[in-house]
Amino acid sequence: MISAASELNLFQPLTGSQPEFQVSAPQGNRLFILSSINVRKTDSSVSLTWTDLAEKPETASPVDRVLNRFIEEAEEQVRRYPESARALTNLAIALINRGSLDRGIETVERAITFERRNYLALTVLAGAYFQKGQLALAEKLYFEMADFWPTDPRPLVAAATLYLRRGEYDRAEELLSKAVALDNKAAATHFMLGVVRLNRSCIHKAIASLRVATHLDVRNPVYHHNLGVAYAISEEYERAEREFRMSLALSPNSCESIRGLGVVLLQRKANQQVIDLLRPYLESHEQDRMARQTLARAYIAGGRHSLGRSSLKDVLNHSGDNLDLLTRVSLINDLGLSFMVEGKAREAEITLKRAIDVGPDVSSVPYENLARTYLLCLDQPESAIGVLQRAKGLFPQAQITRILLAGAFTSLDREDWGIAELEPLWRDGIASRQTYASLGSLYGRIGNLERALEVLAEGFAKYPKDAVIINNLAYTYLLCGRVRDAKSVLATLPKDHEPLPYLTATFGLLRLWEGNEKLGRQLYEEAQLLASGMGDRSLPRQLRQKMHLELAKFYVRIGNRESAEVETELGIKEGAFPHSFMKELLEVGVQLRMGKKDVLTRSTEAVP
Amino acid sequence: MAKPDDDRQAKLAAIERQTELGGRFEQIARIGVSGGDGHFSILVGAYDRFTKTRVALKFFDPIHRSDAYRWECFNREANMLEQLVGEPDIVRWVAPINEFVLPFTHFGITLNVPFAYYALELASGDVGAGIAANSCDTVQKMQQFRAMCRSVQRIHGRGIAHRDLKPSNFLTTAKGEIRLSDFGTAKHVHSLADTILSRYVSPVGDTMYAAPELFAALHDSVPSISLIGDIYALGAILFELFSGTALNLQIFDASTLSSLTQVGNALDRSVRVRIYNGFISKLKDARPLPKVASFVPDVPGVVADHIDRLYMSMASLDYNSRMVDFQRIFARINQIELLLRTESKYREWKKRRDLIRSRAAEKREQRISILKLKANGVQP
């Protein structure tokens, strides 16, 4: 029993580096995050990296002249009122704005010696400690503030920010819950709660909190931007796009939102829109690495590979040593991916190996793409297994690696090994949606439809909008002959779901089971057309063979033996290849000759 | 850095040695330790035999006499104050510019140094000192702010933009009244003759209170824009009165300033306003002004939102949407003052109302329980 649906998540070719977003702090409140955060989604979690404010060298630009004038005027006030905590705090703020963090700290410490309970001075000092990474000192000050002003939720929120940075998410969430209890109308508190939940990978709860923040403060672009990031991470790209656009309507020059929108449009395959958005933007923001990388990916996704690659090379060459290792690896990986999609398997192999050499323990993605190259382009499942085993050792949490490994085993007809790879994830309750879909599909392949239904039904309950799980579950129901169940599962597909070849094929199969041969055939042909645009050259052939197999079974069911034989012949003519249906077609051929209709329609028996 | 102080000390001592000035001023003594905080002026107190009161004498620091712009500012201030005589809320002009000459010997060379001065009303402090010491309550702050607005309304009524409004330029008298001072950079916005500089590339006054359009040098193209800039400064002062920190420090970061100064420096005067207008409305949306309560936890809740609304409408980043009508500004101030006056009464009323409501609820509960008992055939 083979499920064509399983291939969808095993060999989806366009898997670049993980999308990256920037989360910034709301303006005008010194108590909240004081530096921006890079948010990167991995297949199992969300990772946050903090961007610190560095001490800035003195320059003579017009902006620095103004910032220096602020300092001079604040110094004048300090000369007039040398013991005023307010004057000293203003000077400290001016110094910190100019990038002189140490002088700022020194000044505001002096302010506090004159007025211990100066809210702004304590806030500024704690914030400066926070920026300098002196988190223990900042923490002490925040709790001191919470003691001084017990009904004020903001010190708690600020302390939660600090715990967020330390990775102590439980404590952060606990403090934020207390802050919400003190004042549930403060948008910034809900915003922070959203950020903490985002980092805990509680995406839906994060979205809920961020939505509250956007409702409480509708005109704050930062909240819309962050809600967009959360939606993007939860792969609700349409909503993410809406939020990024809202943020840009409120703040048209927000680089973060432009980049975020670019990433989301890319995920929605609106490649031309990405190009239209980012090309003019990059004319005035030449140094924006993330935007340039997104533009390159849009070129690659749109088939303009050489343009995309030259953009990526530009970033690599011009950034010099400024790039962090993960970014460097991600850029080289994208280069390799471009070669792979273009069908230049050897170049892809060399480039992806280079990505691995540059940062062997940075990301599992280059390993996965190298394995895909071996599986899809070079037909070397053994090499793929070698690469993936190494990746598995380095990144035991990476579920995509294990799914690919299971796929590689399957192409060697070792579905049992594949199941052994994925089943522990399911048993431990940590299976991702791709793992559910793949494991269910593998059980289907070995004929264990009962277990396949168990896994997929659980996955469907957890991820009711996931098109792949819906497809695989419906397909398995059809294998069991449960046409009505399959139909009701397919009816839950989101209206705006992407047209996927496997899904179209499953609809074709449903029509065949309903007795509509013409529509069934038409849908299978449509699926082949869709597949031919995906870059995997064996997929259309595989779908064509599957169509002949299912049509043969259909004719057998209606007693048209002649047509069944013709379809079987046509299917066999497609030949044997990895993941082909040759075995099933031969089985049908043999049964037809022996005249055993019951064997051919075995799958119509319902699974208890 | 010690030398200028020595210089200032020498100049102060020379002025103080004068027993009489202009035939009317005597008992001359410096104001504060260093004769005021002005970079270009020296302030001393003196007894005026004509008015029989103590007044302030503002001297132009002779070391800057060769700086034509500063000297012109000094003259203009004296003339402007003379024109404003009789206007309440403005520091009172007492006597016109006069001058005496003193010989100073430096490195063996003796020079005759001119000391120019004029006389004005003597103040006892300024609003800036009150902010620095956080010495006023909410009611006093609103009273001060009302007086500040009134003084600016008066000069705007005469077509004068102050262009350097800041807390330290609002003097306080011994009676606690507020007086607007320091007209050195003030300008008749409808008069071309009043222009000292041929081109402006930055704000004229203190940057800490300068409106965003002044960073983009829009006053260079449209002088009357300085009037709206004054309103921004008032809004920024209101923010500082309550928060204790300067608004511009909170909202102008490097990226915002970069955009603003680019507009001011790079563009032709004729297109500058158009480009700026396109840019600023977006900036305004992107940079919501902070709430006062974000900086101090003890703003009375009953007026916190009203203060925010007032300062935000006066200090709106987009000058096109700034509230410039003083009648509306005073109406808002009245509203805040009314709320403050009636706050205690309101609290008492609320307490009584809650008490009455809880008693009514208790009675209702009692009636319901009696009815229930009756329905069950039990005699209560």
Tab-separated table of N, CA, C and O in Angstrom, chain B residues 96-183:
chain	number	residue	atom	x	y	z
B	96	PRO	N	16.110	101.953	28.793
B	96	PRO	CA	16.730	101.557	27.511
B	96	PRO	C	18.227	101.269	27.647
B	96	PRO	O	18.807	101.443	28.712
B	97	ILE	N	18.818	100.876	26.529
B	97	ILE	CA	20.239	100.515	26.529
B	97	ILE	C	21.080	101.750	26.857
B	97	ILE	O	20.856	102.839	26.334
B	98	ASN	N	21.997	101.549	27.733
B	98	ASN	CA	22.944	102.580	28.111
B	98	ASN	C	24.324	101.922	28.124
B	98	ASN	O	24.423	100.691	28.026
B	99	GLU	N	25.359	102.707	28.286
B	99	GLU	CA	26.685	102.098	28.181
B	99	GLU	C	27.686	102.882	29.018
B	99	GLU	O	27.557	104.099	29.152
B	100	PHE	N	28.633	102.207	29.603
B	100	PHE	CA	29.771	102.911	30.199
B	100	PHE	C	31.035	102.173	29.786
B	100	PHE	O	30.986	101.000	29.389
B	101	VAL	N	32.126	102.856	29.863
B	101	VAL	CA	33.386	102.287	29.373
B	101	VAL	C	34.365	102.177	30.536
B	101	VAL	O	34.481	103.095	31.341
B	102	LEU	N	35.043	101.040	30.580
B	102	LEU	CA	36.043	100.836	31.632
B	102	LEU	C	37.356	100.427	30.983
B	102	LEU	O	37.366	99.626	30.050
B	103	PRO	N	38.470	100.956	31.496
B	103	PRO	CA	39.759	100.519	30.927
B	103	PRO	C	40.177	99.180	31.537
B	103	PRO	O	40.065	98.987	32.749
B	104	PHE	N	40.549	98.232	30.689
B	104	PHE	CA	41.039	96.920	31.143
B	104	PHE	C	42.444	96.725	30.608
B	104	PHE	O	42.700	96.965	29.425
B	105	THR	N	43.342	96.276	31.477
B	105	THR	CA	44.715	96.043	31.020
B	105	THR	C	44.964	94.550	30.918
B	105	THR	O	44.716	93.798	31.861
B	106	HIS	N	45.392	94.171	29.733
B	106	HIS	CA	45.621	92.759	29.476
B	106	HIS	C	46.966	92.618	28.791
B	106	HIS	O	47.183	93.218	27.745
B	107	PHE	N	47.886	91.811	29.380
B	107	PHE	CA	49.237	91.635	28.831
B	107	PHE	C	49.883	93.001	28.539
B	107	PHE	O	50.500	93.206	27.499
B	108	GLY	N	49.676	93.930	29.440
B	108	GLY	CA	50.324	95.228	29.314
B	108	GLY	C	49.619	96.183	28.372
B	108	GLY	O	50.031	97.316	28.184
B	109	ILE	N	48.551	95.727	27.736
B	109	ILE	CA	47.834	96.615	26.801
B	109	ILE	C	46.543	97.066	27.472
B	109	ILE	O	45.795	96.235	27.984
B	110	THR	N	46.297	98.361	27.463
B	110	THR	CA	45.065	98.871	28.089
B	110	THR	C	44.030	99.145	27.003
B	110	THR	O	44.319	99.778	25.980
B	111	LEU	N	42.826	98.562	27.214
B	111	LEU	CA	41.729	98.753	26.253
B	111	LEU	C	40.550	99.366	26.970
B	111	LEU	O	40.301	99.062	28.148
B	112	ASN	N	39.812	100.195	26.273
B	112	ASN	CA	38.569	100.728	26.819
B	112	ASN	C	37.434	99.777	26.451
B	112	ASN	O	37.104	99.628	25.281
B	113	VAL	N	36.895	99.110	27.457
B	113	VAL	CA	35.884	98.083	27.184
B	113	VAL	C	34.506	98.669	27.454
B	113	VAL	O	34.232	99.170	28.542
B	114	PRO	N	33.592	98.588	26.440
B	114	PRO	CA	32.245	99.148	26.628
B	114	PRO	C	31.332	98.139	27.337
B	114	PRO	O	31.267	96.977	26.955
B	115	PHE	N	30.644	98.574	28.350
B	115	PHE	CA	29.673	97.743	29.058
B	115	PHE	C	28.267	98.265	28.749
B	115	PHE	O	27.848	99.280	29.304
B	116	ALA	N	27.570	97.600	27.835
B	116	ALA	CA	26.218	98.038	27.477
B	116	ALA	C	25.209	97.287	28.335
B	116	ALA	O	25.397	96.100	28.612
B	117	TYR	N	24.155	97.965	28.738
B	117	TYR	CA	23.151	97.306	29.582
B	117	TYR	C	21.806	97.976	29.400
B	117	TYR	O	21.703	99.094	28.888
B	118	TYR	N	20.781	97.249	29.782
B	118	TYR	CA	19.467	97.865	29.915
B	118	TYR	C	18.832	97.287	31.171
B	118	TYR	O	19.306	96.267	31.707
B	119	ALA	N	17.762	97.918	31.640
B	119	ALA	CA	17.159	97.494	32.911
B	119	ALA	C	15.806	96.851	32.677
B	119	ALA	O	15.055	97.241	31.772
B	120	LEU	N	15.534	95.845	33.464
B	120	LEU	CA	14.247	95.163	33.377
B	120	LEU	C	13.826	94.680	34.759
B	120	LEU	O	14.623	94.738	35.707
B	121	GLU	N	12.623	94.217	34.818
B	121	GLU	CA	12.038	93.764	36.074
B	121	GLU	C	12.898	92.655	36.687
B	121	GLU	O	13.402	91.790	35.977
B	122	LEU	N	13.023	92.674	37.988
B	122	LEU	CA	13.842	91.665	38.676
B	122	LEU	C	12.963	90.460	39.046
B	122	LEU	O	11.880	90.627	39.618
B	123	ALA	N	13.461	89.301	38.687
B	123	ALA	CA	12.706	88.070	39.017
B	123	ALA	C	13.380	87.365	40.189
B	123	ALA	O	14.544	87.638	40.511
B	124	SER	N	12.630	86.435	40.778
B	124	SER	CA	13.239	85.719	41.904
B	124	SER	C	13.677	84.306	41.533
B	124	SER	O	14.390	83.657	42.271
B	125	GLY	N	13.235	83.817	40.401
B	125	GLY	CA	13.631	82.472	39.975
B	125	GLY	C	13.057	82.190	38.608
B	125	GLY	O	12.637	83.106	37.904
B	126	ASP	N	13.030	80.915	38.211
B	126	ASP	CA	12.402	80.559	36.934
B	126	ASP	C	11.764	79.187	37.037
B	126	ASP	O	12.001	78.442	37.993
B	127	VAL	N	10.951	78.894	36.023
B	127	VAL	CA	10.206	77.624	36.026
B	127	VAL	C	11.160	76.427	35.962
B	127	VAL	O	10.900	75.376	36.547
B	128	GLY	N	12.272	76.623	35.263
B	128	GLY	CA	13.254	75.545	35.146
B	128	GLY	C	13.728	75.064	36.511
B	128	GLY	O	13.890	73.855	36.731
B	129	ALA	N	13.923	76.029	37.425
B	129	ALA	CA	14.376	75.654	38.771
B	129	ALA	C	13.313	74.825	39.475
B	129	ALA	O	13.618	73.843	40.184
B	130	GLY	N	12.036	75.196	39.254
B	130	GLY	CA	10.929	74.441	39.852
B	130	GLY	C	10.887	73.022	39.331
B	130	GLY	O	10.662	72.066	40.083
B	131	ILE	N	11.134	72.875	38.021
B	131	ILE	CA	11.126	71.520	37.443
B	131	ILE	C	12.294	70.718	38.012
B	131	ILE	O	12.143	69.555	38.404
B	132	ALA	N	13.463	71.352	38.074
B	132	ALA	CA	14.654	70.637	38.562
B	132	ALA	C	14.462	70.170	40.001
B	132	ALA	O	14.911	69.087	40.379
B	133	ALA	N	13.771	70.994	40.790
B	133	ALA	CA	13.598	70.640	42.201
B	133	ALA	C	12.311	69.855	42.439
B	133	ALA	O	12.079	69.372	43.554
B	134	ASN	N	11.472	69.747	41.408
B	134	ASN	CA	10.180	69.049	41.502
B	134	ASN	C	9.399	69.598	42.710
B	134	ASN	O	8.901	68.839	43.540
B	135	SER	N	9.314	70.930	42.741
B	135	SER	CA	8.784	71.555	43.959
B	135	SER	C	7.311	71.944	43.872
B	135	SER	O	6.751	72.432	44.839
B	136	CYS	N	6.662	71.736	42.716
B	136	CYS	CA	5.274	72.199	42.580
B	136	CYS	C	4.302	71.025	42.532
B	136	CYS	O	4.641	69.951	42.033
B	137	ASP	N	3.078	71.277	43.027
B	137	ASP	CA	2.053	70.236	42.891
B	137	ASP	C	1.308	70.434	41.568
B	137	ASP	O	1.576	71.393	40.823
B	138	THR	N	0.376	69.530	41.294
B	138	THR	CA	-0.293	69.542	39.983
B	138	THR	C	-1.027	70.859	39.743
B	138	THR	O	-0.972	71.417	38.639
B	139	VAL	N	-1.709	71.364	40.770
B	139	VAL	CA	-2.476	72.606	40.598
B	139	VAL	C	-1.529	73.753	40.255
B	139	VAL	O	-1.775	74.526	39.316
B	140	GLN	N	-0.411	73.847	40.986
B	140	GLN	CA	0.553	74.925	40.713
B	140	GLN	C	1.131	74.806	39.303
B	140	GLN	O	1.309	75.808	38.612
B	141	LYS	N	1.379	73.568	38.897
B	141	LYS	CA	1.946	73.373	37.553
B	141	LYS	C	0.972	73.875	36.495
B	141	LYS	O	1.361	74.534	35.527
B	142	MET	N	-0.305	73.568	36.675
B	142	MET	CA	-1.293	74.008	35.692
B	142	MET	C	-1.441	75.523	35.701
B	142	MET	O	-1.609	76.138	34.642
B	143	GLN	N	-1.353	76.118	36.897
B	143	GLN	CA	-1.435	77.592	36.976
B	143	GLN	C	-0.257	78.213	36.237
B	143	GLN	O	-0.408	79.183	35.485
B	144	GLN	N	0.913	77.639	36.462
B	144	GLN	CA	2.110	78.154	35.766
B	144	GLN	C	1.958	78.005	34.258
B	144	GLN	O	2.260	78.917	33.497
B	145	PHE	N	1.436	76.855	33.858
B	145	PHE	CA	1.318	76.608	32.428
B	145	PHE	C	0.322	77.585	31.779
B	145	PHE	O	0.546	78.074	30.677
B	146	ARG	N	-0.749	77.846	32.493
B	146	ARG	CA	-1.732	78.812	31.982
B	146	ARG	C	-1.056	80.174	31.745
B	146	ARG	O	-1.231	80.792	30.688
B	147	ALA	N	-0.256	80.601	32.721
B	147	ALA	CA	0.423	81.900	32.587
B	147	ALA	C	1.408	81.883	31.430
B	147	ALA	O	1.539	82.863	30.687
B	148	MET	N	2.071	80.765	31.255
B	148	MET	CA	3.028	80.661	30.140
B	148	MET	C	2.294	80.814	28.809
B	148	MET	O	2.729	81.538	27.909
B	149	CYS	N	1.163	80.099	28.695
B	149	CYS	CA	0.392	80.163	27.450
B	149	CYS	C	-0.104	81.589	27.218
B	149	CYS	O	-0.081	82.090	26.084
B	150	ARG	N	-0.521	82.236	28.292
B	150	ARG	CA	-1.051	83.591	28.176
B	150	ARG	C	0.039	84.528	27.643
B	150	ARG	O	-0.202	85.342	26.752
B	151	SER	N	1.235	84.368	28.175
B	151	SER	CA	2.312	85.266	27.738
B	151	SER	C	2.639	85.042	26.265
B	151	SER	O	2.851	86.006	25.515
B	152	VAL	N	2.641	83.794	25.854
B	152	VAL	CA	2.956	83.509	24.443
B	152	VAL	C	1.820	84.010	23.559
B	152	VAL	O	2.060	84.541	22.471
B	153	GLN	N	0.581	83.847	24.051
B	153	GLN	CA	-0.562	84.358	23.279
B	153	GLN	C	-0.406	85.874	23.047
B	153	GLN	O	-0.680	86.371	21.966
B	154	ARG	N	0.078	86.574	24.074
B	154	ARG	CA	0.228	88.027	23.959
B	154	ARG	C	1.240	88.392	22.868
B	154	ARG	O	0.979	89.256	22.033
B	155	ILE	N	2.369	87.722	22.871
B	155	ILE	CA	3.381	88.113	21.862
B	155	ILE	C	2.954	87.647	20.463
B	155	ILE	O	3.192	88.336	19.483
B	156	HIS	N	2.293	86.511	20.389
B	156	HIS	CA	1.812	86.045	19.077
B	156	HIS	C	0.790	87.029	18.524
B	156	HIS	O	0.728	87.256	17.314
B	157	GLY	N	-0.007	87.592	19.435
B	157	GLY	CA	-0.997	88.587	19.022
B	157	GLY	C	-0.340	89.785	18.364
B	157	GLY	O	-0.948	90.480	17.553
B	158	ARG	N	0.926	90.018	18.670
B	158	ARG	CA	1.655	91.148	18.057
B	158	ARG	C	2.550	90.677	16.908
B	158	ARG	O	3.416	91.411	16.443
B	159	GLY	N	2.368	89.426	16.525
B	159	GLY	CA	3.148	88.895	15.394
B	159	GLY	C	4.572	88.555	15.758
B	159	GLY	O	5.450	88.474	14.900
B	160	ILE	N	4.825	88.374	17.049
B	160	ILE	CA	6.198	88.052	17.471
B	160	ILE	C	6.293	86.565	17.814
B	160	ILE	O	5.485	86.052	18.586
B	161	ALA	N	7.274	85.896	17.232
B	161	ALA	CA	7.570	84.505	17.621
B	161	ALA	C	8.771	84.548	18.555
B	161	ALA	O	9.758	85.232	18.267
B	162	HIS	N	8.676	83.856	19.673
B	162	HIS	CA	9.765	83.923	20.652
B	162	HIS	C	10.973	83.111	20.201
B	162	HIS	O	12.109	83.533	20.282
B	163	ARG	N	10.736	81.909	19.714
B	163	ARG	CA	11.721	81.008	19.115
B	163	ARG	C	12.721	80.407	20.101
B	163	ARG	O	13.650	79.725	19.688
B	164	ASP	N	12.586	80.713	21.372
B	164	ASP	CA	13.465	80.040	22.344
B	164	ASP	C	12.705	79.823	23.651
B	164	ASP	O	13.211	80.126	24.733
B	165	LEU	N	11.501	79.285	23.526
B	165	LEU	CA	10.715	79.046	24.739
B	165	LEU	C	11.276	77.831	25.459
B	165	LEU	O	11.498	76.782	24.842
B	166	LYS	N	11.544	77.993	26.729
B	166	LYS	CA	12.018	76.883	27.559
B	166	LYS	C	11.737	77.264	29.015
B	166	LYS	O	11.540	78.460	29.316
B	167	PRO	N	11.706	76.313	29.916
B	167	PRO	CA	11.319	76.626	31.295
B	167	PRO	C	12.149	77.754	31.909
B	167	PRO	O	11.610	78.598	32.616
B	168	SER	N	13.458	77.779	31.597
B	168	SER	CA	14.276	78.790	32.262
B	168	SER	C	14.028	80.193	31.718
B	168	SER	O	14.492	81.176	32.298
B	169	ASN	N	13.321	80.318	30.595
B	169	ASN	CA	12.980	81.641	30.086
B	169	ASN	C	11.640	82.141	30.613
B	169	ASN	O	11.198	83.228	30.243
B	170	PHE	N	10.979	81.354	31.421
B	170	PHE	CA	9.786	81.826	32.120
B	170	PHE	C	10.203	82.136	33.553
B	170	PHE	O	10.452	81.225	34.347
B	171	LEU	N	10.316	83.421	33.828
B	171	LEU	CA	10.802	83.828	35.153
B	171	LEU	C	9.651	83.826	36.153
B	171	LEU	O	8.485	83.981	35.774
B	172	THR	N	9.986	83.648	37.413
B	172	THR	CA	8.957	83.752	38.448
B	172	THR	C	9.294	84.963	39.319
B	172	THR	O	10.458	85.185	39.669
B	173	THR	N	8.265	85.733	39.649
B	173	THR	CA	8.478	86.914	40.496
B	173	THR	C	8.339	86.493	41.960
B	173	THR	O	7.949	85.355	42.255
B	174	ALA	N	8.638	87.438	42.827
B	174	ALA	CA	8.534	87.145	44.263
B	174	ALA	C	7.099	86.774	44.642
B	174	ALA	O	6.862	86.013	45.577
B	175	LYS	N	6.123	87.312	43.853
B	175	LYS	CA	4.716	87.006	44.150
B	175	LYS	C	4.283	85.667	43.532
B	175	LYS	O	3.123	85.300	43.614
B	176	GLY	N	5.187	85.014	42.835
B	176	GLY	CA	4.865	83.729	42.215
B	176	GLY	C	4.269	83.866	40.824
B	176	GLY	O	3.771	82.904	40.250
B	177	GLU	N	4.326	85.078	40.270
B	177	GLU	CA	3.787	85.266	38.921
B	177	GLU	C	4.833	84.855	37.877
B	177	GLU	O	6.031	84.882	38.157
B	178	ILE	N	4.326	84.500	36.684
B	178	ILE	CA	5.224	84.035	35.615
B	178	ILE	C	5.433	85.176	34.619
B	178	ILE	O	4.482	85.866	34.246
B	179	ARG	N	6.681	85.365	34.198
B	179	ARG	CA	7.007	86.402	33.205
B	179	ARG	C	7.871	85.789	32.099
B	179	ARG	O	8.892	85.157	32.389
B	180	LEU	N	7.436	86.010	30.871
B	180	LEU	CA	8.233	85.529	29.742
B	180	LEU	C	9.419	86.472	29.518
B	180	LEU	O	9.244	87.694	29.507
B	181	SER	N	10.605	85.896	29.330
B	181	SER	CA	11.796	86.745	29.155
B	181	SER	C	12.658	86.225	27.998
B	181	SER	O	12.263	85.292	27.302
B	182	ASP	N	13.800	86.828	27.868
B	182	ASP	CA	14.811	86.444	26.880
B	182	ASP	C	14.284	86.495	25.443
B	182	ASP	O	14.011	85.476	24.825
B	183	PHE	N	14.196	87.716	24.930
B	183	PHE	CA	13.682	87.912	23.574
B	183	PHE	C	14.813	88.062	22.559
B	183	PHE	O	14.608	88.597	21.472
